[in-house]
Short mmCIF file of C-alpha atoms in Angstrom, two decimals:
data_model
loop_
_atom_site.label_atom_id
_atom_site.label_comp_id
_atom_site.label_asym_id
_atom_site.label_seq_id
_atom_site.Cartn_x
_atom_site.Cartn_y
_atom_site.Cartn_z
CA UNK C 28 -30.94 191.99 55.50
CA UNK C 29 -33.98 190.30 54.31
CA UNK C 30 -34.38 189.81 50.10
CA UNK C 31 -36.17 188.90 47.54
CA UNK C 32 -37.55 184.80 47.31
CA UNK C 33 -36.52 183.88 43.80
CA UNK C 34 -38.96 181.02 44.30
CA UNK C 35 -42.16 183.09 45.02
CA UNK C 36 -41.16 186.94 44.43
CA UNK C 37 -42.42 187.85 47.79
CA UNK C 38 -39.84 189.47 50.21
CA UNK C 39 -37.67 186.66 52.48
CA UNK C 40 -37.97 186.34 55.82
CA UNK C 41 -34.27 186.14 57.61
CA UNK C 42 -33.55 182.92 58.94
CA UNK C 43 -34.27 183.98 62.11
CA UNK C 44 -37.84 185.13 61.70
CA UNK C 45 -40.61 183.71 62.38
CA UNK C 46 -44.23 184.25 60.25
CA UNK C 47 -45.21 187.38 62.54
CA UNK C 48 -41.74 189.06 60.97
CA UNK C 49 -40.38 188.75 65.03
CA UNK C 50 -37.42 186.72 65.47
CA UNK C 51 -37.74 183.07 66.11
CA UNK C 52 -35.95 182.82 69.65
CA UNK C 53 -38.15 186.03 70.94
CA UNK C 54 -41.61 184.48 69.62
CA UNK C 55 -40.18 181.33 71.19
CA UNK C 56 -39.28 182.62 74.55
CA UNK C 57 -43.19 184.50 74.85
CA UNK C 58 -45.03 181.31 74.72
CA UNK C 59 -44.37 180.79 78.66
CA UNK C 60 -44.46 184.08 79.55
CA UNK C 61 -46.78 185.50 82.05
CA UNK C 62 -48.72 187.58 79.70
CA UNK C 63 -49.14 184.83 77.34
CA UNK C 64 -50.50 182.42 79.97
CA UNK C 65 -52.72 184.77 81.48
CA UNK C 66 -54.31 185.51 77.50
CA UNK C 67 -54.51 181.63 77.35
CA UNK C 68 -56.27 181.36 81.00
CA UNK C 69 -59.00 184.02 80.10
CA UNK C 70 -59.63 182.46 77.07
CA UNK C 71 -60.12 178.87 77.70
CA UNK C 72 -62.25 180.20 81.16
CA UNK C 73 -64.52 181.78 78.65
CA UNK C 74 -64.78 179.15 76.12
CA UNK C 75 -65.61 177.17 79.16
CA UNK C 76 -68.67 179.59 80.57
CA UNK C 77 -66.52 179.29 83.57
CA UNK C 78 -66.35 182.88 86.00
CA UNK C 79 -63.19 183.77 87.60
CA UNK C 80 -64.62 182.66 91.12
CA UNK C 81 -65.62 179.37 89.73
CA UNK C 82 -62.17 178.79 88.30
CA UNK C 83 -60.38 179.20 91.16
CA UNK C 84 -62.23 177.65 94.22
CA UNK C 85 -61.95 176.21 96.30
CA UNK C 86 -58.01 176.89 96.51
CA UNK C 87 -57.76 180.01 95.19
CA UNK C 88 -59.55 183.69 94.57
CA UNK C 89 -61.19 185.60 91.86
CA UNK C 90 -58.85 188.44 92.44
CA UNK C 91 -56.05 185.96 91.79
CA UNK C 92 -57.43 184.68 88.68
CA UNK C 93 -57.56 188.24 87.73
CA UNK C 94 -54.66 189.10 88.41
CA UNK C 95 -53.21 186.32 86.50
CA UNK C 96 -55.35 186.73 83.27
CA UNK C 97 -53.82 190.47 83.09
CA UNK C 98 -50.08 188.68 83.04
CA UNK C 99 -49.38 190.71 86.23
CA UNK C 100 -48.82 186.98 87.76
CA UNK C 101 -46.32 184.39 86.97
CA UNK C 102 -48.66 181.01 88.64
CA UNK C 103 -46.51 178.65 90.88
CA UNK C 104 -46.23 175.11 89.62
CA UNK C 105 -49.26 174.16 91.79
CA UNK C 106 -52.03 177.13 90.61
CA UNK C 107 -51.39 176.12 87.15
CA UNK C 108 -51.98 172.81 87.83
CA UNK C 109 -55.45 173.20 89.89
CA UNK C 110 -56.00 175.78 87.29
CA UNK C 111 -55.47 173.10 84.11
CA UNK C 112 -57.60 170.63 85.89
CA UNK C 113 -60.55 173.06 86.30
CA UNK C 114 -59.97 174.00 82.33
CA UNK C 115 -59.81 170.42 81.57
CA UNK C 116 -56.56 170.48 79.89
CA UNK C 117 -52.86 169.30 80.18
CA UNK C 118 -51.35 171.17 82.82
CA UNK C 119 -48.00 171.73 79.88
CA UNK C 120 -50.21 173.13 76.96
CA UNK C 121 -51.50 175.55 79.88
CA UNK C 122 -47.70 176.53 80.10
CA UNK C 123 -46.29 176.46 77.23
CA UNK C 124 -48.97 176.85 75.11
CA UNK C 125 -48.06 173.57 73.09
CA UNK C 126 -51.06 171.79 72.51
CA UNK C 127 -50.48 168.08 73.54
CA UNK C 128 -48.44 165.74 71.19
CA UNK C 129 -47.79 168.26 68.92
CA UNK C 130 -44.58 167.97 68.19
CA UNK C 131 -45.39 163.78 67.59
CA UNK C 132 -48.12 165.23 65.21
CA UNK C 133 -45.67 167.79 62.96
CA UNK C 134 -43.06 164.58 62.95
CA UNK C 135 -45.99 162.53 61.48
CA UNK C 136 -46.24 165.77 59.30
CA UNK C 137 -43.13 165.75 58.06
CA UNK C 138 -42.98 162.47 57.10
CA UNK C 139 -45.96 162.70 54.70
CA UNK C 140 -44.26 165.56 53.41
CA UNK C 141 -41.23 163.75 52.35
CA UNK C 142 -42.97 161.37 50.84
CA UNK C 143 -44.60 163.83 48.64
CA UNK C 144 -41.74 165.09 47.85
CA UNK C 145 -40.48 161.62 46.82
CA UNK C 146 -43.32 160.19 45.47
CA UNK C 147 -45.38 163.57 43.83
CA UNK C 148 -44.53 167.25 43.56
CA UNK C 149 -41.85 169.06 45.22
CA UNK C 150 -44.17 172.13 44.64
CA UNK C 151 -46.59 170.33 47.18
CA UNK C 152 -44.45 168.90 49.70
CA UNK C 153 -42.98 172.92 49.71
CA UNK C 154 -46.84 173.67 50.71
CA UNK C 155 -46.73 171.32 53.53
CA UNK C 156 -43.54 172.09 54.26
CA UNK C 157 -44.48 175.91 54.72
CA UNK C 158 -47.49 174.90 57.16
CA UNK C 159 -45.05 172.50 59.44
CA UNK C 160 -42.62 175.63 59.66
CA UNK C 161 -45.48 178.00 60.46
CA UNK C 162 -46.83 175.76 63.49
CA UNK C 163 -43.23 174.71 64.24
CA UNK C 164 -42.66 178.16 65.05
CA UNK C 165 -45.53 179.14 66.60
CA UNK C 166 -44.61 176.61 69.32
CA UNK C 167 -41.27 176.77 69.74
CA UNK C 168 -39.99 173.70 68.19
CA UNK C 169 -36.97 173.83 67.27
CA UNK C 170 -36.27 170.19 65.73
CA UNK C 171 -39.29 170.22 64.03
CA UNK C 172 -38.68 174.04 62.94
CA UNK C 173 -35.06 172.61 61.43
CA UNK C 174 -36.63 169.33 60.06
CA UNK C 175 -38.84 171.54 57.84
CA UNK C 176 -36.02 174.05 56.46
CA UNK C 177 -33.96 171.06 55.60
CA UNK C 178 -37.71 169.87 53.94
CA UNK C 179 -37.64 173.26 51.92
CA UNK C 180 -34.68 173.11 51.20
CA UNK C 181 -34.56 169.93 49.78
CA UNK C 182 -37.75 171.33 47.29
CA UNK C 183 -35.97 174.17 46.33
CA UNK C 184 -33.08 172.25 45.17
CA UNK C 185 -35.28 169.54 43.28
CA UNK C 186 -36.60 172.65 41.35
CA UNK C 187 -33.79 174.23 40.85
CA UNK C 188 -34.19 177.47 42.98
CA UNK C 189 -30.27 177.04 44.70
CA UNK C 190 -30.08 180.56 46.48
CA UNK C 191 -32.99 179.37 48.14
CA UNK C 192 -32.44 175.77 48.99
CA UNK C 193 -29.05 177.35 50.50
CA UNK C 194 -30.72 179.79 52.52
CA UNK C 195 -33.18 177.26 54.09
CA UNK C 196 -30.14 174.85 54.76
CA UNK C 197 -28.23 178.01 56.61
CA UNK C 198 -31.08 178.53 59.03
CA UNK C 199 -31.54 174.81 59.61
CA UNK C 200 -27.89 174.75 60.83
CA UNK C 201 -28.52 178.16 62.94
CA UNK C 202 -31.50 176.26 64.53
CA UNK C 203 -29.52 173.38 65.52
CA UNK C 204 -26.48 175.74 66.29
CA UNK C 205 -26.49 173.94 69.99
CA UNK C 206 -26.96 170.08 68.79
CA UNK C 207 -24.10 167.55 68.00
CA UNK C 208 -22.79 167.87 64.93
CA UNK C 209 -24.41 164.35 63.44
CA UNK C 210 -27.78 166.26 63.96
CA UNK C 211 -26.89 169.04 61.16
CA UNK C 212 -25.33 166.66 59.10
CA UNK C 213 -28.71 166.20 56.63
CA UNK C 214 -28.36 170.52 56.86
CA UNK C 215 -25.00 170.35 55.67
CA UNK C 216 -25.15 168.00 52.95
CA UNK C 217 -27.68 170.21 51.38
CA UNK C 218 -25.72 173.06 51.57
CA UNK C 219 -22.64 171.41 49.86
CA UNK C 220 -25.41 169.57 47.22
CA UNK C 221 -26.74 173.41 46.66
CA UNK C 222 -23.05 174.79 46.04
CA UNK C 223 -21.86 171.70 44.02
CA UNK C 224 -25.17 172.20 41.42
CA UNK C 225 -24.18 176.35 41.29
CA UNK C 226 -20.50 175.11 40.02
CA UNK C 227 -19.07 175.58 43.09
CA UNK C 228 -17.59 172.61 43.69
CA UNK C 229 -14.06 173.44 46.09
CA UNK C 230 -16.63 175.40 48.28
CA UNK C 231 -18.79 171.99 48.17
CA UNK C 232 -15.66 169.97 49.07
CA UNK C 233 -14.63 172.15 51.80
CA UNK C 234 -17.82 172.21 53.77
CA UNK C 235 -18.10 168.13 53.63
CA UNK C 236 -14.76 167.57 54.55
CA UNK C 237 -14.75 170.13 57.59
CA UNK C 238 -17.95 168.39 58.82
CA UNK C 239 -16.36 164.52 58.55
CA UNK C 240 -12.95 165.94 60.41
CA UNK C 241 -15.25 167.39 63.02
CA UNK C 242 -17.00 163.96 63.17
CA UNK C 243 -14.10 162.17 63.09
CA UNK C 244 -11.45 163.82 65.67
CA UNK C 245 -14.32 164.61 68.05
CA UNK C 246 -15.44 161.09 68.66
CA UNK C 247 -18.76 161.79 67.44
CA UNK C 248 -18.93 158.85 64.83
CA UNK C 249 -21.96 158.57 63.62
CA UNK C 250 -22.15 156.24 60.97
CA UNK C 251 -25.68 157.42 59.07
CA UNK C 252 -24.14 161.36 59.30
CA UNK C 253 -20.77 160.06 57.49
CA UNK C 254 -22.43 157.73 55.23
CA UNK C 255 -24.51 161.25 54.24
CA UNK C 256 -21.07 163.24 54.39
CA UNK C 257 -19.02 160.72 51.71
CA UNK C 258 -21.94 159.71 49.56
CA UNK C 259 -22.15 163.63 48.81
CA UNK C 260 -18.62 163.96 47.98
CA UNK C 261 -18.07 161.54 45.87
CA UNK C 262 -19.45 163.78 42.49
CA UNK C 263 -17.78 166.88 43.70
CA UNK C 264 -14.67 164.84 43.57
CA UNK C 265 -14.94 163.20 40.54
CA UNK C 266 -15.81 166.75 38.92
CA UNK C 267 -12.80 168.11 40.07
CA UNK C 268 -10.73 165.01 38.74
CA UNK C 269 -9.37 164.08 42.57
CA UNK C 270 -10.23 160.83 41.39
CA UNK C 271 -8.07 159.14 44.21
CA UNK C 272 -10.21 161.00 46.77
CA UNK C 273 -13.55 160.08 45.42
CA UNK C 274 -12.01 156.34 45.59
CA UNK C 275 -11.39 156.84 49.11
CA UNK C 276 -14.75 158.06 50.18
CA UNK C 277 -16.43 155.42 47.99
CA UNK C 278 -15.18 152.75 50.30
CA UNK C 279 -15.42 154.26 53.24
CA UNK C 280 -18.86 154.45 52.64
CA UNK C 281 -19.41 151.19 51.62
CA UNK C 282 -17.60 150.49 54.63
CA UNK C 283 -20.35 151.90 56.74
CA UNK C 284 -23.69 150.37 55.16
CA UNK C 285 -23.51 147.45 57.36
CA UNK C 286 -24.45 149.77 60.77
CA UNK C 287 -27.09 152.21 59.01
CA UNK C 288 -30.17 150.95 58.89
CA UNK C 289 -32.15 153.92 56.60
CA UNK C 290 -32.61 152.34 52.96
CA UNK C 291 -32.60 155.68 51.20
CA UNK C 292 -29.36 156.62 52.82
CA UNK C 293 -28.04 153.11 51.45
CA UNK C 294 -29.68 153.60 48.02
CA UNK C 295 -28.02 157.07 47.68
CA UNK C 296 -24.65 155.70 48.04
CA UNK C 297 -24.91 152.73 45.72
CA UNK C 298 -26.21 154.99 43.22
CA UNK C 299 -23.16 157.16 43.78
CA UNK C 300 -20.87 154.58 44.48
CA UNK C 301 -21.40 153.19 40.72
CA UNK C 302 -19.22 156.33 39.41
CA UNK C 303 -16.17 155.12 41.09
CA UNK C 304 -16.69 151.81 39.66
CA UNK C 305 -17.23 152.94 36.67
CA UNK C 306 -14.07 155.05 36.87
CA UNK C 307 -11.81 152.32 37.59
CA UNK C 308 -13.28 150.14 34.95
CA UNK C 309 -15.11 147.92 37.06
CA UNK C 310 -18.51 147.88 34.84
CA UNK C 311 -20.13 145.22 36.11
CA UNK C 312 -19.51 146.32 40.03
CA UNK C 313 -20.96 149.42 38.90
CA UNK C 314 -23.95 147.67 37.43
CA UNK C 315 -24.16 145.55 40.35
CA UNK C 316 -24.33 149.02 42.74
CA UNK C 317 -27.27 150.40 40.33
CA UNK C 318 -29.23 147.90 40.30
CA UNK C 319 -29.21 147.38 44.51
CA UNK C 320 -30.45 151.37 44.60
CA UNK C 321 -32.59 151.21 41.91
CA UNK C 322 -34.24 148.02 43.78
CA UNK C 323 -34.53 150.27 46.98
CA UNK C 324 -35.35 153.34 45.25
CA UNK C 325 -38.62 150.67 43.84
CA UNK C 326 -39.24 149.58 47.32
CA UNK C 327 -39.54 153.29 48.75
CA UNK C 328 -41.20 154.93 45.67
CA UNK C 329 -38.39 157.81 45.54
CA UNK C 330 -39.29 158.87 42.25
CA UNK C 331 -36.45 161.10 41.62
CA UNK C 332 -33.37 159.07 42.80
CA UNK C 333 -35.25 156.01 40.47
CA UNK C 334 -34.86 158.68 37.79
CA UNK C 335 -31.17 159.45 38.46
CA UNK C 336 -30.64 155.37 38.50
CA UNK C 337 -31.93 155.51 35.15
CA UNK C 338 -29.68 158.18 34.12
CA UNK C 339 -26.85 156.73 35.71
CA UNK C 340 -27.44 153.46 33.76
CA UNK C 341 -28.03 155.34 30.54
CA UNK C 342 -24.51 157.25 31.00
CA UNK C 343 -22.86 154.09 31.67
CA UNK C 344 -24.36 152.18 28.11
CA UNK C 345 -23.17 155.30 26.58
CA UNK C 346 -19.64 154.96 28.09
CA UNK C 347 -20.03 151.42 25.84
CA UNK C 348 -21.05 152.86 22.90
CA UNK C 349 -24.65 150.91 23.93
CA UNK C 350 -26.33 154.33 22.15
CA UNK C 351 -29.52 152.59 21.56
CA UNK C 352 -29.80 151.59 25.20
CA UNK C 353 -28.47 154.75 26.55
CA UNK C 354 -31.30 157.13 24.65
CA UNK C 355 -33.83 154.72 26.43
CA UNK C 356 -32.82 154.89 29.79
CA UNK C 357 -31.62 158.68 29.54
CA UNK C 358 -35.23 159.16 27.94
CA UNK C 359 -36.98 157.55 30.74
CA UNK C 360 -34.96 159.20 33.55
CA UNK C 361 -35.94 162.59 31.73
CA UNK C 362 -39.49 161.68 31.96
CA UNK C 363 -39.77 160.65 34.94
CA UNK C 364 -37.61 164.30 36.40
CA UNK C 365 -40.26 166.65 33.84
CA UNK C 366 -42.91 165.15 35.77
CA UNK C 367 -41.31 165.35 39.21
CA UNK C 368 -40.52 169.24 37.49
CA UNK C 369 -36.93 168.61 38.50
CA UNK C 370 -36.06 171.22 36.91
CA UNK C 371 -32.20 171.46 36.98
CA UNK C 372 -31.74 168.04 37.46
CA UNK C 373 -33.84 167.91 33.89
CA UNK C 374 -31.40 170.04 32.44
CA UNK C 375 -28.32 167.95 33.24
CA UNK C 376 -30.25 164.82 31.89
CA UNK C 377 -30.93 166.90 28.81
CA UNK C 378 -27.26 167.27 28.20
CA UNK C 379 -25.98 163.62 28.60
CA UNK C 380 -29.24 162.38 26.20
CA UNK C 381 -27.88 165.23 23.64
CA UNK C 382 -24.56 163.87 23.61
CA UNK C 383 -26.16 160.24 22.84
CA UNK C 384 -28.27 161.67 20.19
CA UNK C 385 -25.18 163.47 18.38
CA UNK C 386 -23.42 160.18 18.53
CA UNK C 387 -25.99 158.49 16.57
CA UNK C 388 -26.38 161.27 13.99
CA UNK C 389 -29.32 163.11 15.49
CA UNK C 390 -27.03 166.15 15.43
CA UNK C 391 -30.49 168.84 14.81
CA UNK C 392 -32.19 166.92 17.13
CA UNK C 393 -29.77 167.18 19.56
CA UNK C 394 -28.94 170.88 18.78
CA UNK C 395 -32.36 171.85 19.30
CA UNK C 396 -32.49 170.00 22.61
CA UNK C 397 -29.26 172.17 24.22
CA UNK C 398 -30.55 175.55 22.73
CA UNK C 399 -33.31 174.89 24.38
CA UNK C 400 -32.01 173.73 27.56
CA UNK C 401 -29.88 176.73 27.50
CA UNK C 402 -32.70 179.30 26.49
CA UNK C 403 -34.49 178.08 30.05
CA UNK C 404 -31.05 177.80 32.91
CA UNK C 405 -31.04 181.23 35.03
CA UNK C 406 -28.15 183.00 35.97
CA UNK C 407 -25.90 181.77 38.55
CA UNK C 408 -26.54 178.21 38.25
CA UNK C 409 -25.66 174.78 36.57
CA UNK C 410 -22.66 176.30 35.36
CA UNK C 411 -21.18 172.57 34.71
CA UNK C 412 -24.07 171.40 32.04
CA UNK C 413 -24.38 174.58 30.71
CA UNK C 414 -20.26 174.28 29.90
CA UNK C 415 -21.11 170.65 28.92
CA UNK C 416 -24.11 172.01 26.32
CA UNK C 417 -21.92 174.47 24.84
CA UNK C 418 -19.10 171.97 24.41
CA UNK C 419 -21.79 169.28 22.66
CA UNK C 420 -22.68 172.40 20.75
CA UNK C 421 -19.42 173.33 19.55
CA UNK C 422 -18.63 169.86 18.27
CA UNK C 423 -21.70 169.62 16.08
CA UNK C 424 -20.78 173.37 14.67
CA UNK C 425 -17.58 171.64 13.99
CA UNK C 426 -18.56 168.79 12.54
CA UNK C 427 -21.04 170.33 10.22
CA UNK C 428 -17.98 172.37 9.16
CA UNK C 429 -19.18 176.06 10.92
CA UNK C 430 -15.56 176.64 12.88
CA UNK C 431 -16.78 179.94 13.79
CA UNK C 432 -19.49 178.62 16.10
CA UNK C 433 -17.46 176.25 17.72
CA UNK C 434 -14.65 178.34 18.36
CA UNK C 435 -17.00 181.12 19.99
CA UNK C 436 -19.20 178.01 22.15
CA UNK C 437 -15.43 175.93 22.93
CA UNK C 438 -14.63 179.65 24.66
CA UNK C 439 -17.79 179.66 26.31
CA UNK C 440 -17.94 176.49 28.03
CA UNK C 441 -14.16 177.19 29.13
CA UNK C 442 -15.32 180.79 30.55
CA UNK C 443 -18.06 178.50 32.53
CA UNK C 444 -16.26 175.90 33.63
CA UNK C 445 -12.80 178.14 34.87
CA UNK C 446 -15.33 179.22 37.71
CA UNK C 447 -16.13 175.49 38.98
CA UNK C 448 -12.75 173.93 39.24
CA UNK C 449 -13.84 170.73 36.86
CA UNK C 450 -10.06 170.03 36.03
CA UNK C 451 -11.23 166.90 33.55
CA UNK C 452 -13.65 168.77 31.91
CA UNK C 453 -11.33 171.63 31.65
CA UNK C 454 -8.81 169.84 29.88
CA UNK C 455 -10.79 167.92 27.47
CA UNK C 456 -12.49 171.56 26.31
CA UNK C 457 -8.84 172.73 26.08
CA UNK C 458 -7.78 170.31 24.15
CA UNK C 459 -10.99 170.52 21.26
CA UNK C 460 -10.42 173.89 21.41
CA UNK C 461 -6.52 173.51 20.41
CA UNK C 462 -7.07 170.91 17.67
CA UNK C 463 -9.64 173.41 16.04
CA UNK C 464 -7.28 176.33 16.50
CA UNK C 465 -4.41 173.88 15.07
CA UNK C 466 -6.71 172.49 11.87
CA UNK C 467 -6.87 176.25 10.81
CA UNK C 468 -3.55 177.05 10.93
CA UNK C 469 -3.54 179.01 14.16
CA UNK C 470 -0.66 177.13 15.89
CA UNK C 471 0.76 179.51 18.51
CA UNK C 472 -3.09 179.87 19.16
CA UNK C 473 -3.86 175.97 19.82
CA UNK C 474 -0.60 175.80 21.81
CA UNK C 475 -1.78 178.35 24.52
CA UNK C 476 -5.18 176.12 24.81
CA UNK C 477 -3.08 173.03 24.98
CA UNK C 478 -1.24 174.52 27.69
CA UNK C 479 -4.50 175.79 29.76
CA UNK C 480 -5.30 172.94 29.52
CA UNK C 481 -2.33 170.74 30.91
CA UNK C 482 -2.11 173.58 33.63
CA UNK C 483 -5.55 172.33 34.92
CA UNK C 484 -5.18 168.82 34.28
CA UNK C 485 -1.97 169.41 36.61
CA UNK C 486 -4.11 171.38 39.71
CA UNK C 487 -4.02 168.99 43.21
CA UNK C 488 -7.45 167.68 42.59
CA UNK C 489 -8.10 168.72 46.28
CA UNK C 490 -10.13 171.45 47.89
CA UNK C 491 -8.16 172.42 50.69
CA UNK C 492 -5.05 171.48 48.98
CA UNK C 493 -3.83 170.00 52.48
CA UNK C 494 -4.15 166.62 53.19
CA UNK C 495 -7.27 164.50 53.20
CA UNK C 496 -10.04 164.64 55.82
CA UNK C 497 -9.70 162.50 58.49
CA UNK C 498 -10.24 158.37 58.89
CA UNK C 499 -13.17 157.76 61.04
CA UNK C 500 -11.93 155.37 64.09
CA UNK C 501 -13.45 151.85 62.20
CA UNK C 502 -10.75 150.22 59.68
CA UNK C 503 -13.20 149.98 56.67
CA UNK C 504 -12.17 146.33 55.79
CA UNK C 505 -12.84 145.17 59.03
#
C-alpha cells in the first residue's frame, strides 16, 4: 500500500508505479501497442500537413491509414517502415515510441546527476534524478528507470531520509528482478548502507553476505560487484565487534583492486580499509590507505567521501591523543558535510568532534554540541551516534559530579544500542555504567551491568551465526 514520502510529505508512489499512478510494466507494455502507434501516426501526419492519402501512397490506402490511426490495426514490419519514411522519422521511435538515442541521452543524464550529487547538493541531483525516472518510465527503460532509484536513493541517504533511500533501493532491485546478480549489486549495497545507518546492523550483514555467496557459488564473479559487497561490510562488522570478519573482507577487497578499474569504487575501500588497519594497530598502513582515497576522492571532486577522509583522519589523531589535530580535521569534515547538508552523516561527525572537545576540557562546548545534535535526529534512525551522544553525555554529567544524569543517559544509550547489535560499544557502556553504580555503593547493581555487559562482549560477532560467506574463486594473495 502506497504511504506517506517522509522526504516531501506528498503520498508515495509503490515501487511499481509509474508518474500516471499505473504500474510500471503496464505503462511499459502500451508504448507498442496498436492504439498507441496509431495516436503517434495521426499525430506526427498532422504536425506534418500530411493527409491520410498522401501518407500512404503509393503502397498503401487512406482507409488503411485510417484504420491504423484508430489502433484497430497492428502495421506489419514493412507499413511501419514506408510509413516512418514518409513521417521522416526512425522507423523504432514510430514503434516504440522511444525517441532516438534516448536511452544514450538519460545515461549522459545520469551521469551529470551523480556528479551533482558528488560535487553540489543532493537536494539537486534528487531533482534531476526525479526527471530521469519520469522519462525513464515513460519509455520503458528499465536500466535507466533502476539507475535513477539507486540515484534517489543514494540522495535520500546523504540527507538522512533512510525509509526512503530503502524504498528506492527495493524497487531498483524489483526492476532488475531478471538481471545477473552483479547488476543489483550497487541496489543492494544501498539497502544494507540504509539498514546499517537505522542501527540495524545483523540485517545489514545478512543482506551483503547473501549477495557475495550468491556471487560466489554461482560463478558470477564479478570483481567491481564484490569489491562494492566487502567495502560495505567492513563498518557493519567492526560495529558488531566480528573484528576477525571485517579483517577478512578487508583483504579480500584489497585483493580485488588490481581488476576494477572505477576510482571511486577503489577510493571507497581504502577509505574503509583504514579501520581494519587501524584496528590491528597498523597506523601508518592506515594512514597510507587515507591518504590514496583522499587523493582520488581530490581527483573526482566527491565532496562527501573527501569529507569522511577527513573524519576518518581526525578519528585516527584522536585514537593518539593528537586532540589538536583531530578537532581540525573533524571540524573540516563537518564543514564540508553541513554544506553538502549531509545531514546524518553530520550528526555522526558531530559526535566523534564532541568526544575530542570533552577530552580537551571543552566539556559545555561539547555538551551543547550533542544536545543539539540530539534535539534535531528523527525517530527511527542513527540509533548508534545517538547511543554514542548519550554516552559522551553521561561522562561529562559524571565528571562534573551530576551521577544522576549520567546514570539516566548510561541507560539510555544502552536502551539504543541493545537494538543494533554493537557488542563493543555495548560493553564499554556496560562497563561505565557499573563503575558509576559501584562508586555509589550500589554493588549488586554494577555487577548486573558488568555482567550485560560480558554477555555481549561474549555474542558470535556474526550475523548469521553460521559460518562465513563464501571465498570468491581468486586466492587473494595471488
Amino acid at each position: 500500500m502506497a504511504g506517506t514520502s517522509r522526504a516531501t510529505g506528498e503520498p508515495e508512489r509503490t515501487s511499481g508505479d509509474d508518474a500516471s499512478g499505473r504500474p510500471y510494466r503496464e505503462r511499459a507494455e502500451e508504448q507498442d501497442a496498436p492504439a498507441a502507434i496509431g495516436r503517434r501516426v495521426k499525430r506526427l501526419r498532422k504536425e506534418r500537413e500530411l493527409t491520410q492519402r498522401q501518407l500512404a501512397e503509393p503502397a498503401y490506402t487512406a482507409a488503411y491509414v485510417s484504420t491504423l490511426e484508430a489502433g484497430k490495426v497492428r502495421p506489419s514490419e514493412a507499413a511501419l517502415r514506408h510509413i516512418a519514411e514518409r513521417l521522416g522519422v526512425d522507423h523504432e521511435e514510430l514503434a516504440t515510441g522511444k525517441p532516438t538515442h534516448i536511452a544514450t541521452a538519460l545515461r549522459m543524464e545520469l551521469a551529470d546527476a551523480h556528479r551533482v550529487l558528488a560535487v553540489e547538493d543532493a537536494a539537486d541531483a534528487r531533482a534531476a534524478y526525479e526527471q530521469i525516472l519520469g522519462r525513464a518510465e515513460e519509455y520503458g527503460l528499465a536500466q535507466e528507470r533502476a539507475a535513477a532509484l539507486v540515484g534517489l536513493g543514494e540522495c535520500a541517504l546523504e540527507t538522512g531520509e533512510l525509509s526512503d533511500a530503502l524504498a528506492r533501493f527495493e524497487a531498483a532491485e524489483q526492476a532488475l528482478a531478471d538481471e545477473p546478480l552483479p547488476a543489483r549489486a550497487r541496489a543492494v549495497r544501498g539497502r544494507s548502507v540504509a539498514h546499517y545507518l537505522a542501527g540495524e546492523l545483523r540485517y545489514s550483514c545478512y543482506l551483503l553476505e547473501s549477495a557475495i555467496d550468491e556471487l560466489n557459488t554461482s560463478g558470477l564473479h564479478d570483481p567491481g560487484a564484490l569489491l562494492q559487497l566487502y567495502t560495505a561490510s567492513i563498518a557493519p562488522y567492526m560495529d558488531m565487534g566480528a573484528h576477525a570478519r571485517a579483517a577478512q573482507a578487508a583483504e579480500l577487497a584489497l585483493a580485488l583492486v588490481s581488476q576494477v578499474s572505477d576510482p571511486a569504487l577503489v577510493a571507497g575501500m581504502h577509505r574503509t580499509v583504514a579501520r581494519t588497519l587501524l584496528a590491528e594497530g597498523r597506523v601508518d598502513a592506515a594512514q597510507a590507505s587515507l591518504e590514496r582515497a583522499t587523493e582520488l576522492y581530490q581527483q573526482l571532486q566527491i565532496r562527501t567521501d573527501l569529507a569522511h577522509c577527513h573524519w576518518m583522519r581526525g578519528y585516527v589523531c584522536a585514537q593518539h591523543d593528537d586532540l589538536a589535530r583531530a578537532e581540525s580535521e573533524l571540524r573540516t569534515a563537518h564543514s564540508m558535510l553541513v554544506s553538502k547538508r549531509a545531514a546524518l552523516y553530520v550528526s555522526q561527525v558531530e559526535v566523534e568532534l564532541a568526544d575530542v572537545l570533552r577530552r580537551s576540557g571543552k566539556s559545555a562546548e561539547a555538551a551543547e554540541l550533542l544536545e543539539s545534535l540530539l534535539a534535531g535526529l528523527k525517530p527511527g534512525r542513527g540509533a548508534l551516534h545517538a547511543g554514542g551522544a548519550h554516552r559522551l553525555l553521561g561522562l561529562i554529567a559524571e565528571e562534573s559530579g551530576d551521577a544522576e544524569s549520567a546514570e539516566l543517559h548510561y541507560a539510555t544509550a544502552l536502551s539504543l544500542l541493545e537494538q543494533t547489535g554493537a557488542a563493543g560499544d555495548l560493553a564499554d557502556i556496560c562497563r561505565l555504567l557499573g563503575d558509576l553504580l559501584r562508586s555509589e555503593g550500589r554493588t549488586e547493581a554494577a555487577l548486573n551491568a558488568y555482567r550485560t555487559g560480558l554477555g555481549h562482549r561474549a555474542e558470535p560477532g556474526t550475523t548469521t551465526l553460521g559460518p562465513a560467506p563464501a571465498r570468491p574463486p581468486f586466492a587473494p594473495w595471488s
